mmCIF file of C-alpha atoms in Angstrom:
data_model
loop_
_atom_site.group_PDB
_atom_site.id
_atom_site.type_symbol
_atom_site.label_atom_id
_atom_site.label_comp_id
_atom_site.label_asym_id
_atom_site.label_seq_id
_atom_site.Cartn_x
_atom_site.Cartn_y
_atom_site.Cartn_z
ATOM 1 C CA UNK A 18 -49.192 -43.057 191.443
ATOM 2 C CA UNK A 19 -50.003 -40.931 194.598
ATOM 3 C CA UNK A 20 -53.575 -39.964 195.085
ATOM 4 C CA UNK A 21 -52.151 -36.064 194.701
ATOM 5 C CA UNK A 22 -50.551 -36.843 191.302
ATOM 6 C CA UNK A 23 -54.145 -38.872 190.599
ATOM 7 C CA UNK A 24 -56.024 -35.493 191.285
ATOM 8 C CA UNK A 25 -53.407 -33.180 189.199
ATOM 9 C CA UNK A 26 -53.532 -35.496 186.061
ATOM 10 C CA UNK A 27 -57.431 -35.654 186.146
ATOM 11 C CA UNK A 28 -58.007 -31.883 186.630
ATOM 12 C CA UNK A 29 -55.313 -31.608 183.836
ATOM 13 C CA UNK A 30 -57.351 -34.402 181.969
ATOM 14 C CA UNK A 31 -60.900 -32.592 182.558
ATOM 15 C CA UNK A 32 -59.442 -29.173 181.272
ATOM 16 C CA UNK A 33 -57.976 -30.330 177.895
ATOM 17 C CA UNK A 34 -61.455 -31.975 177.444
ATOM 18 C CA UNK A 35 -63.183 -28.405 178.037
ATOM 19 C CA UNK A 36 -61.079 -26.953 175.646
ATOM 20 C CA UNK A 37 -61.047 -29.723 172.874
ATOM 21 C CA UNK A 38 -65.387 -29.416 172.963
ATOM 22 C CA UNK A 39 -65.228 -25.702 173.567
ATOM 23 C CA UNK A 40 -62.089 -23.927 172.253
ATOM 24 C CA UNK A 41 -63.047 -20.537 173.280
ATOM 25 C CA UNK A 42 -63.573 -20.828 177.760
ATOM 26 C CA UNK A 43 -64.069 -17.151 179.884
ATOM 27 C CA UNK A 44 -64.297 -16.515 183.288
ATOM 28 C CA UNK A 45 -67.904 -15.662 182.422
ATOM 29 C CA UNK A 46 -69.403 -18.397 180.103
ATOM 30 C CA UNK A 47 -67.353 -21.170 182.995
ATOM 31 C CA UNK A 48 -66.885 -19.556 185.999
ATOM 32 C CA UNK A 49 -66.077 -22.920 187.675
ATOM 33 C CA UNK A 50 -63.780 -24.286 185.227
ATOM 34 C CA UNK A 51 -61.702 -21.490 183.923
ATOM 35 C CA UNK A 52 -59.447 -21.197 187.313
ATOM 36 C CA UNK A 53 -58.881 -24.637 186.339
ATOM 37 C CA UNK A 54 -57.535 -24.241 183.070
ATOM 38 C CA UNK A 55 -55.324 -21.247 184.569
ATOM 39 C CA UNK A 56 -54.112 -23.427 187.017
ATOM 40 C CA UNK A 57 -52.500 -25.694 184.437
ATOM 41 C CA UNK A 58 -52.207 -23.191 181.772
ATOM 42 C CA UNK A 59 -48.347 -24.310 181.245
ATOM 43 C CA UNK A 60 -48.926 -27.951 181.473
ATOM 44 C CA UNK A 61 -51.965 -27.446 178.792
ATOM 45 C CA UNK A 62 -50.147 -25.694 176.066
ATOM 46 C CA UNK A 63 -47.633 -28.179 176.265
ATOM 47 C CA UNK A 64 -49.500 -30.989 175.859
ATOM 48 C CA UNK A 65 -51.681 -29.706 173.089
ATOM 49 C CA UNK A 66 -48.687 -28.758 171.411
ATOM 50 C CA UNK A 67 -46.454 -31.502 171.000
ATOM 51 C CA UNK A 68 -49.254 -33.965 170.961
ATOM 52 C CA UNK A 69 -51.529 -32.110 168.311
ATOM 53 C CA UNK A 70 -49.677 -29.210 167.464
ATOM 54 C CA UNK A 71 -52.260 -26.817 168.418
ATOM 55 C CA UNK A 72 -51.635 -23.191 170.091
ATOM 56 C CA UNK A 73 -53.286 -22.144 173.402
ATOM 57 C CA UNK A 74 -53.955 -18.972 174.262
ATOM 58 C CA UNK A 75 -54.501 -18.181 178.046
ATOM 59 C CA UNK A 76 -55.168 -14.663 179.328
ATOM 60 C CA UNK A 77 -56.616 -13.398 182.725
ATOM 61 C CA UNK A 78 -60.296 -13.556 181.833
ATOM 62 C CA UNK A 79 -60.453 -16.519 178.738
ATOM 63 C CA UNK A 80 -58.404 -19.239 177.190
ATOM 64 C CA UNK A 81 -58.659 -19.677 173.440
ATOM 65 C CA UNK A 82 -57.691 -23.209 171.610
ATOM 66 C CA UNK A 83 -56.206 -22.338 168.066
ATOM 67 C CA UNK A 84 -56.757 -25.857 166.195
ATOM 68 C CA UNK A 85 -55.700 -26.485 162.850
ATOM 69 C CA UNK A 86 -57.557 -27.512 159.396
ATOM 70 C CA UNK A 87 -58.133 -31.039 158.746
ATOM 71 C CA UNK A 88 -59.001 -30.166 154.797
ATOM 72 C CA UNK A 89 -61.762 -28.882 152.820
ATOM 73 C CA UNK A 90 -65.211 -30.648 154.132
ATOM 74 C CA UNK A 91 -64.092 -31.270 157.350
ATOM 75 C CA UNK A 92 -65.781 -28.226 159.183
ATOM 76 C CA UNK A 93 -69.098 -27.701 160.837
ATOM 77 C CA UNK A 94 -71.420 -24.979 159.642
ATOM 78 C CA UNK A 95 -72.280 -22.384 161.908
ATOM 79 C CA UNK A 96 -76.353 -22.309 162.107
ATOM 80 C CA UNK A 97 -78.720 -19.655 163.632
ATOM 81 C CA UNK A 98 -81.171 -20.518 166.947
ATOM 82 C CA UNK A 99 -83.720 -21.713 164.796
ATOM 83 C CA UNK A 100 -81.328 -24.349 163.626
ATOM 84 C CA UNK A 101 -80.985 -23.199 159.689
ATOM 85 C CA UNK A 102 -77.499 -23.185 158.570
ATOM 86 C CA UNK A 103 -75.260 -19.893 158.206
ATOM 87 C CA UNK A 104 -75.937 -18.450 154.380
ATOM 88 C CA UNK A 105 -72.786 -17.175 152.699
ATOM 89 C CA UNK A 106 -74.411 -13.244 153.814
ATOM 90 C CA UNK A 107 -74.511 -14.124 157.062
ATOM 91 C CA UNK A 108 -70.405 -15.415 157.377
ATOM 92 C CA UNK A 109 -69.579 -12.087 155.517
ATOM 93 C CA UNK A 110 -71.535 -10.154 157.912
ATOM 94 C CA UNK A 111 -69.613 -12.278 160.603
ATOM 95 C CA UNK A 112 -66.334 -11.843 158.857
ATOM 96 C CA UNK A 113 -66.532 -7.856 158.610
ATOM 97 C CA UNK A 114 -68.104 -7.245 161.643
ATOM 98 C CA UNK A 115 -65.813 -9.298 163.395
ATOM 99 C CA UNK A 116 -62.581 -6.766 161.753
ATOM 100 C CA UNK A 117 -64.357 -3.886 162.674
ATOM 101 C CA UNK A 118 -64.860 -4.881 166.149
ATOM 102 C CA UNK A 119 -61.068 -5.382 166.708
ATOM 103 C CA UNK A 120 -60.272 -2.091 166.850
ATOM 104 C CA UNK A 121 -63.367 -0.544 168.261
ATOM 105 C CA UNK A 122 -63.733 1.077 171.300
ATOM 106 C CA UNK A 123 -64.882 -0.830 174.308
ATOM 107 C CA UNK A 124 -68.650 0.528 173.864
ATOM 108 C CA UNK A 125 -70.318 1.221 170.874
ATOM 109 C CA UNK A 126 -74.156 1.576 170.108
ATOM 110 C CA UNK A 127 -75.347 -1.054 167.101
ATOM 111 C CA UNK A 128 -76.086 1.969 164.494
ATOM 112 C CA UNK A 129 -72.455 2.156 164.423
ATOM 113 C CA UNK A 130 -71.846 -1.468 164.470
ATOM 114 C CA UNK A 131 -73.519 -1.450 161.435
ATOM 115 C CA UNK A 132 -72.512 1.769 159.850
ATOM 116 C CA UNK A 133 -68.632 0.942 160.736
ATOM 117 C CA UNK A 134 -69.456 -2.935 159.360
ATOM 118 C CA UNK A 135 -71.155 -1.432 155.827
ATOM 119 C CA UNK A 136 -68.542 0.795 155.707
ATOM 120 C CA UNK A 137 -65.892 -2.142 155.999
ATOM 121 C CA UNK A 138 -67.548 -3.906 152.817
ATOM 122 C CA UNK A 139 -67.214 -0.708 150.819
ATOM 123 C CA UNK A 140 -64.005 -0.930 151.383
ATOM 124 C CA UNK A 141 -63.136 -4.440 150.575
ATOM 125 C CA UNK A 142 -65.303 -4.607 147.625
ATOM 126 C CA UNK A 143 -68.050 -6.442 149.049
ATOM 127 C CA UNK A 144 -71.288 -5.501 147.303
ATOM 128 C CA UNK A 145 -74.188 -5.442 150.379
ATOM 129 C CA UNK A 146 -77.508 -4.281 149.412
ATOM 130 C CA UNK A 147 -79.326 -1.755 151.401
ATOM 131 C CA UNK A 148 -79.830 -1.963 154.850
ATOM 132 C CA UNK A 149 -83.160 -1.256 155.578
ATOM 133 C CA UNK A 150 -83.923 -4.666 153.750
ATOM 134 C CA UNK A 151 -84.995 -7.730 156.392
ATOM 135 C CA UNK A 152 -82.837 -10.077 154.662
ATOM 136 C CA UNK A 153 -79.527 -7.710 155.497
ATOM 137 C CA UNK A 154 -80.871 -6.947 158.864
ATOM 138 C CA UNK A 155 -81.335 -10.952 159.641
ATOM 139 C CA UNK A 156 -78.084 -11.951 158.950
ATOM 140 C CA UNK A 157 -76.527 -9.400 160.446
ATOM 141 C CA UNK A 158 -78.321 -9.858 163.372
ATOM 142 C CA UNK A 159 -77.372 -13.421 163.088
ATOM 143 C CA UNK A 160 -73.825 -12.712 162.856
ATOM 144 C CA UNK A 161 -74.061 -10.701 165.985
ATOM 145 C CA UNK A 162 -75.427 -12.893 168.066
ATOM 146 C CA UNK A 163 -72.972 -15.596 167.311
ATOM 147 C CA UNK A 164 -70.464 -13.087 168.130
ATOM 148 C CA UNK A 165 -72.477 -12.516 171.186
ATOM 149 C CA UNK A 166 -72.055 -16.201 172.174
ATOM 150 C CA UNK A 167 -68.592 -15.941 171.510
ATOM 151 C CA UNK A 168 -68.558 -13.603 174.381
ATOM 152 C CA UNK A 169 -67.074 -10.594 171.788
ATOM 153 C CA UNK A 170 -70.041 -8.440 172.318
ATOM 154 C CA UNK A 171 -72.355 -8.184 175.323
ATOM 155 C CA UNK A 172 -75.942 -6.249 175.820
ATOM 156 C CA UNK A 173 -75.934 -3.146 177.550
ATOM 157 C CA UNK A 174 -78.898 -1.423 177.096
ATOM 158 C CA UNK A 175 -81.352 -2.391 174.334
ATOM 159 C CA UNK A 176 -81.369 -5.839 172.257
ATOM 160 C CA UNK A 177 -79.753 -6.829 169.108
ATOM 161 C CA UNK A 178 -83.072 -9.171 168.277
ATOM 162 C CA UNK A 179 -84.789 -5.707 167.444
ATOM 163 C CA UNK A 180 -82.859 -4.900 164.441
ATOM 164 C CA UNK A 181 -84.420 -7.469 162.696
ATOM 165 C CA UNK A 182 -87.519 -6.308 162.868
ATOM 166 C CA UNK A 183 -86.442 -2.567 162.696
ATOM 167 C CA UNK A 184 -84.239 -0.335 161.283
ATOM 168 C CA UNK A 185 -84.457 2.526 163.758
ATOM 169 C CA UNK A 186 -84.011 -0.104 166.875
ATOM 170 C CA UNK A 187 -80.641 0.500 168.320
ATOM 171 C CA UNK A 188 -78.689 -1.074 171.737
ATOM 172 C CA UNK A 189 -75.657 -0.271 173.490
ATOM 173 C CA UNK A 190 -72.861 -3.074 173.424
ATOM 174 C CA UNK A 191 -69.685 -3.977 174.950
ATOM 175 C CA UNK A 192 -67.546 -5.226 173.138
ATOM 176 C CA UNK A 193 -64.429 -7.557 174.179
ATOM 177 C CA UNK A 194 -61.847 -6.228 171.970
ATOM 178 C CA UNK A 195 -59.022 -9.072 173.050
ATOM 179 C CA UNK A 196 -61.277 -12.007 172.551
ATOM 180 C CA UNK A 197 -62.408 -10.153 169.183
ATOM 181 C CA UNK A 198 -58.436 -10.502 168.396
ATOM 182 C CA UNK A 199 -57.765 -14.208 169.244
ATOM 183 C CA UNK A 200 -60.939 -15.546 167.737
ATOM 184 C CA UNK A 201 -59.864 -16.143 164.279
ATOM 185 C CA UNK A 202 -57.095 -19.035 163.705
ATOM 186 C CA UNK A 203 -56.072 -18.687 160.252
ATOM 187 C CA UNK A 204 -52.761 -17.107 159.141
ATOM 188 C CA UNK A 205 -54.579 -14.167 157.474
ATOM 189 C CA UNK A 206 -51.481 -12.087 156.884
ATOM 190 C CA UNK A 207 -50.149 -15.150 154.764
ATOM 191 C CA UNK A 208 -52.879 -15.170 152.485
ATOM 192 C CA UNK A 209 -52.938 -13.161 149.574
ATOM 193 C CA UNK A 210 -56.810 -13.446 148.770
ATOM 194 C CA UNK A 211 -60.047 -15.212 150.095
ATOM 195 C CA UNK A 212 -59.218 -18.457 148.354
ATOM 196 C CA UNK A 213 -55.583 -18.785 149.737
ATOM 197 C CA UNK A 214 -57.004 -18.150 153.268
ATOM 198 C CA UNK A 215 -59.603 -20.548 152.671
ATOM 199 C CA UNK A 216 -56.945 -22.737 151.782
ATOM 200 C CA UNK A 217 -54.885 -22.129 154.403
ATOM 201 C CA UNK A 218 -57.197 -22.516 157.280
ATOM 202 C CA UNK A 219 -58.310 -26.053 155.764
ATOM 203 C CA UNK A 220 -55.477 -27.413 154.972
ATOM 204 C CA UNK A 221 -53.208 -29.082 158.042
ATOM 205 C CA UNK A 222 -50.035 -26.985 158.254
ATOM 206 C CA UNK A 223 -47.677 -29.675 156.804
ATOM 207 C CA UNK A 224 -46.924 -31.131 160.202
ATOM 208 C CA UNK A 225 -46.601 -34.490 159.240
ATOM 209 C CA UNK A 226 -48.541 -37.908 159.895
ATOM 210 C CA UNK A 227 -47.921 -37.537 163.433
ATOM 211 C CA UNK A 228 -50.036 -34.427 164.312
ATOM 212 C CA UNK A 229 -52.342 -35.011 161.171
ATOM 213 C CA UNK A 230 -53.571 -38.330 162.327
ATOM 214 C CA UNK A 231 -53.857 -37.633 166.165
ATOM 215 C CA UNK A 232 -56.132 -34.350 165.063
ATOM 216 C CA UNK A 233 -58.256 -36.704 162.981
ATOM 217 C CA UNK A 234 -58.056 -39.196 165.919
ATOM 218 C CA UNK A 235 -59.314 -36.942 168.446
ATOM 219 C CA UNK A 236 -61.623 -34.710 166.079
ATOM 220 C CA UNK A 237 -63.392 -36.959 164.001
ATOM 221 C CA UNK A 238 -66.228 -39.613 164.756
ATOM 222 C CA UNK A 239 -63.353 -42.348 162.907
ATOM 223 C CA UNK A 240 -60.273 -42.648 160.682
ATOM 224 C CA UNK A 241 -60.606 -45.107 158.130
ATOM 225 C CA UNK A 242 -57.267 -46.357 156.922
ATOM 226 C CA UNK A 243 -58.556 -45.593 153.597
ATOM 227 C CA UNK A 244 -58.566 -42.009 153.976
ATOM 228 C CA UNK A 245 -55.155 -41.837 154.976
ATOM 229 C CA UNK A 246 -51.746 -41.734 152.939
ATOM 230 C CA UNK A 247 -49.703 -44.319 152.649
ATOM 231 C CA UNK A 248 -47.276 -42.426 154.909
ATOM 232 C CA UNK A 249 -49.883 -41.633 157.187
ATOM 233 C CA UNK A 250 -51.507 -45.365 157.768
ATOM 234 C CA UNK A 251 -47.937 -46.814 158.057
ATOM 235 C CA UNK A 252 -47.468 -44.396 161.032
ATOM 236 C CA UNK A 253 -50.932 -45.252 162.587
ATOM 237 C CA UNK A 254 -50.396 -49.102 162.057
ATOM 238 C CA UNK A 255 -46.541 -48.551 164.117
ATOM 239 C CA UNK A 256 -48.067 -46.386 166.819
ATOM 240 C CA UNK A 257 -51.797 -47.321 167.175
ATOM 241 C CA UNK A 258 -51.040 -48.873 170.330
ATOM 242 C CA UNK A 259 -48.975 -46.281 172.256
ATOM 243 C CA UNK A 260 -51.125 -43.927 170.767
ATOM 244 C CA UNK A 261 -54.417 -45.691 172.650
ATOM 245 C CA UNK A 262 -52.543 -45.168 176.281
ATOM 246 C CA UNK A 263 -51.394 -41.451 175.436
ATOM 247 C CA UNK A 264 -54.635 -40.629 174.204
ATOM 248 C CA UNK A 265 -56.884 -42.257 176.726
ATOM 249 C CA UNK A 266 -54.242 -40.600 179.410
ATOM 250 C CA UNK A 267 -54.612 -36.857 177.914
ATOM 251 C CA UNK A 268 -58.387 -36.970 177.194
ATOM 252 C CA UNK A 269 -59.930 -39.793 178.973
ATOM 253 C CA UNK A 270 -60.904 -41.291 175.807
ATOM 254 C CA UNK A 271 -60.935 -45.261 174.574
ATOM 255 C CA UNK A 272 -59.517 -46.508 171.188
ATOM 256 C CA UNK A 273 -61.767 -49.320 169.183
ATOM 257 C CA UNK A 274 -59.203 -50.846 166.712
ATOM 258 C CA UNK A 275 -60.189 -52.581 163.766
ATOM 259 C CA UNK A 276 -59.072 -53.557 160.703
ATOM 260 C CA UNK A 277 -60.841 -50.731 158.532
ATOM 261 C CA UNK A 278 -59.799 -48.530 161.057
ATOM 262 C CA UNK A 279 -59.559 -46.823 164.585
ATOM 263 C CA UNK A 280 -62.442 -44.847 166.368
ATOM 264 C CA UNK A 281 -62.059 -43.098 170.041
ATOM 265 C CA UNK A 282 -65.030 -43.701 171.886
ATOM 266 C CA UNK A 283 -65.765 -41.165 174.682
ATOM 267 C CA UNK A 284 -67.030 -43.134 177.783
ATOM 268 C CA UNK A 285 -68.667 -40.172 179.325
ATOM 269 C CA UNK A 286 -70.266 -38.961 175.703
ATOM 270 C CA UNK A 287 -69.528 -35.106 176.497
ATOM 271 C CA UNK A 288 -67.047 -34.160 173.621
ATOM 272 C CA UNK A 289 -68.867 -35.206 170.818
ATOM 273 C CA UNK A 290 -70.964 -32.201 168.898
ATOM 274 C CA UNK A 291 -73.662 -34.260 167.698
ATOM 275 C CA UNK A 292 -75.641 -36.776 169.652
ATOM 276 C CA UNK A 293 -76.380 -40.340 168.248
ATOM 277 C CA UNK A 294 -78.441 -41.632 168.363
ATOM 278 C CA UNK A 295 -80.156 -38.102 169.512
ATOM 279 C CA UNK A 296 -83.971 -36.971 169.641
ATOM 280 C CA UNK A 297 -86.172 -35.498 166.848
ATOM 281 C CA UNK A 298 -87.095 -36.724 163.470
ATOM 282 C CA UNK A 299 -83.335 -36.341 161.859
ATOM 283 C CA UNK A 300 -81.747 -38.557 164.357
ATOM 284 C CA UNK A 301 -84.610 -41.124 164.359
ATOM 285 C CA UNK A 302 -84.554 -41.318 160.698
ATOM 286 C CA UNK A 303 -80.897 -41.369 160.306
ATOM 287 C CA UNK A 304 -80.632 -44.103 162.898
ATOM 288 C CA UNK A 305 -83.436 -46.058 161.248
ATOM 289 C CA UNK A 306 -82.190 -45.777 157.628
ATOM 290 C CA UNK A 307 -78.750 -46.908 158.338
ATOM 291 C CA UNK A 308 -79.784 -50.230 160.434
ATOM 292 C CA UNK A 309 -81.824 -50.943 157.083
ATOM 293 C CA UNK A 310 -78.946 -50.208 154.918
ATOM 294 C CA UNK A 311 -76.362 -52.635 157.116
ATOM 295 C CA UNK A 312 -78.983 -54.991 156.904
ATOM 296 C CA UNK A 313 -79.858 -55.145 153.298
ATOM 297 C CA UNK A 314 -75.833 -54.377 151.755
ATOM 298 C CA UNK A 315 -74.029 -55.794 154.794
ATOM 299 C CA UNK A 316 -75.945 -58.080 156.447
ATOM 300 C CA UNK A 317 -72.621 -59.675 158.051
ATOM 301 C CA UNK A 318 -70.766 -56.649 158.792
ATOM 302 C CA UNK A 319 -70.087 -54.052 156.446
ATOM 303 C CA UNK A 320 -67.045 -53.751 154.766
ATOM 304 C CA UNK A 321 -64.913 -51.067 154.313
ATOM 305 C CA UNK A 322 -66.974 -49.295 151.463
ATOM 306 C CA UNK A 323 -70.556 -50.705 150.174
ATOM 307 C CA UNK A 324 -71.860 -48.857 147.481
ATOM 308 C CA UNK A 325 -75.553 -47.976 148.147
ATOM 309 C CA UNK A 326 -77.379 -47.822 144.815
ATOM 310 C CA UNK A 327 -79.182 -44.943 143.567
ATOM 311 C CA UNK A 328 -82.770 -45.118 144.657
ATOM 312 C CA UNK A 329 -82.380 -47.161 148.075
ATOM 313 C CA UNK A 330 -82.268 -43.797 150.538
ATOM 314 C CA UNK A 331 -85.372 -42.251 148.429
ATOM 315 C CA UNK A 332 -87.062 -45.790 148.911
ATOM 316 C CA UNK A 333 -86.353 -46.923 152.009
ATOM 317 C CA UNK A 334 -86.645 -43.091 153.439
ATOM 318 C CA UNK A 335 -90.654 -43.528 151.884
ATOM 319 C CA UNK A 336 -91.558 -46.289 153.738
ATOM 320 C CA UNK A 337 -90.328 -44.920 156.907
ATOM 321 C CA UNK A 338 -92.363 -41.590 156.718
ATOM 322 C CA UNK A 339 -95.064 -44.325 155.728
ATOM 323 C CA UNK A 340 -94.665 -46.110 159.328
ATOM 324 C CA UNK A 341 -93.888 -43.300 161.337
ATOM 325 C CA UNK A 342 -95.924 -40.457 160.042
ATOM 326 C CA UNK A 343 -97.958 -39.756 163.235
ATOM 327 C CA UNK A 344 -94.735 -39.013 165.351
ATOM 328 C CA UNK A 345 -92.521 -37.667 163.078
ATOM 329 C CA UNK A 346 -92.713 -33.970 162.243
ATOM 330 C CA UNK A 347 -94.474 -32.719 159.667
ATOM 331 C CA UNK A 348 -92.186 -30.459 157.739
ATOM 332 C CA UNK A 349 -90.497 -33.235 157.195
ATOM 333 C CA UNK A 350 -92.728 -36.280 156.066
ATOM 334 C CA UNK A 351 -94.251 -33.347 154.124
ATOM 335 C CA UNK A 352 -91.117 -33.009 152.043
ATOM 336 C CA UNK A 353 -89.196 -35.970 151.840
ATOM 337 C CA UNK A 354 -86.476 -34.534 149.910
ATOM 338 C CA UNK A 355 -85.485 -32.637 152.345
ATOM 339 C CA UNK A 356 -85.598 -35.446 155.138
ATOM 340 C CA UNK A 357 -83.293 -37.046 152.464
ATOM 341 C CA UNK A 358 -80.118 -34.178 152.887
ATOM 342 C CA UNK A 359 -80.190 -33.715 156.470
ATOM 343 C CA UNK A 360 -80.186 -37.633 156.782
ATOM 344 C CA UNK A 361 -77.551 -38.331 154.745
ATOM 345 C CA UNK A 362 -76.040 -34.765 155.666
ATOM 346 C CA UNK A 363 -75.678 -36.200 159.449
ATOM 347 C CA UNK A 364 -74.640 -39.758 158.796
ATOM 348 C CA UNK A 365 -72.151 -38.144 156.898
ATOM 349 C CA UNK A 366 -70.874 -36.321 159.500
ATOM 350 C CA UNK A 367 -70.590 -39.434 161.519
ATOM 351 C CA UNK A 368 -68.689 -41.207 159.210
ATOM 352 C CA UNK A 369 -71.666 -44.097 158.527
ATOM 353 C CA UNK A 370 -72.155 -43.013 154.749
ATOM 354 C CA UNK A 371 -69.210 -41.284 152.735
ATOM 355 C CA UNK A 372 -69.404 -39.895 149.005
ATOM 356 C CA UNK A 373 -68.511 -42.183 146.188
ATOM 357 C CA UNK A 374 -65.647 -41.553 144.439
ATOM 358 C CA UNK A 375 -67.024 -44.398 141.441
ATOM 359 C CA UNK A 376 -70.280 -43.882 138.870
ATOM 360 C CA UNK A 377 -72.881 -45.908 139.503
ATOM 361 C CA UNK A 378 -73.588 -44.483 143.065
ATOM 362 C CA UNK A 379 -73.776 -41.822 145.060
ATOM 363 C CA UNK A 380 -73.045 -42.867 148.633
ATOM 364 C CA UNK A 381 -71.243 -45.692 150.427
ATOM 365 C CA UNK A 382 -72.356 -47.580 152.942
ATOM 366 C CA UNK A 383 -68.811 -47.355 155.329
ATOM 367 C CA UNK A 384 -66.934 -50.150 157.839
ATOM 368 C CA UNK A 385 -68.367 -48.390 161.268
ATOM 369 C CA UNK A 386 -72.437 -48.813 160.162
ATOM 370 C CA UNK A 387 -72.493 -51.982 161.560
ATOM 371 C CA UNK A 388 -72.273 -50.689 164.792
ATOM 372 C CA UNK A 389 -75.965 -49.970 163.874
ATOM 373 C CA UNK A 390 -76.750 -53.596 162.718
ATOM 374 C CA UNK A 391 -80.592 -54.292 164.017
ATOM 375 C CA UNK A 392 -80.719 -56.733 166.276
ATOM 376 C CA UNK A 393 -82.454 -59.944 165.395
ATOM 377 C CA UNK A 394 -83.915 -62.042 168.083
ATOM 378 C CA UNK A 395 -85.236 -65.911 167.628
#
């Protein structure tokens, strides 16, 4: 391969990695990278469609990668700036406001956005509480700030934040209707009820084992053979070496192939939205907990699934709190149940533990947890 061809391949790989990590790329948020995406628009659209079954839309000011679902409980929750997860009410405000903005004028006062959103709720049969309640205003502000992060909204005058504490506060907002129209990837037109829309959005759109397995490989920390259907397992076993090369060329990922499954490793540590081991009480507690679980339950390397006895997590976390109380956040050391739930949620997202299907245990330790086994020095 000539130097020119190698440079082109490297550019396409960088653009593909960016879109995979951030499915909405705008000229404003990525002024240096967006021209790269536009330059390779045709080839990127072809590769995403062929390899993953994803649709790529590229307009003059933004690029939107439309991904498909991986099944229920496989998505990531939205969070406020504080880290608190969106509540169902906040999601309702987000969906209603986005629906309003699709046909809104280019500029609109915040008070008018609120009014139109509440009118849309009434039309949809959604009962919202009085708008002057603080909890309603905070939910609305969280939804608006998420839309601002997606570049659907921008503040021209005033501040959206001020509405959270004052129902008379106003702001002039600029709306990008084109981005708003491309935010929803789910098949809205084919769903007759909210439940049908959620099922359709979570589903893998029945593209067969090739696209489904590839999507799981690039979108999740590890793919266990036990979690795949027989058809999907057969496809992965037959093609895993070829896929290792294909996805390596496309995204610059290395494949770690084991008897239990396959994990794609990013040498640059850019594509994961979870930095682990990371900083903070939750991350450190999760790292220390999983190391102790491996040492106790699978000292010779975790098997595909190892049951975690009921009560063991609480016991180990209690010991860790006693040991690290002075270094960990008081909000967690004083509330062990909250710490436990946050730690288990993180480890489950990383696929280091999984829900148990048999009685007698709530959780199972998975094979990838062995990577965090404590080192023993003699």
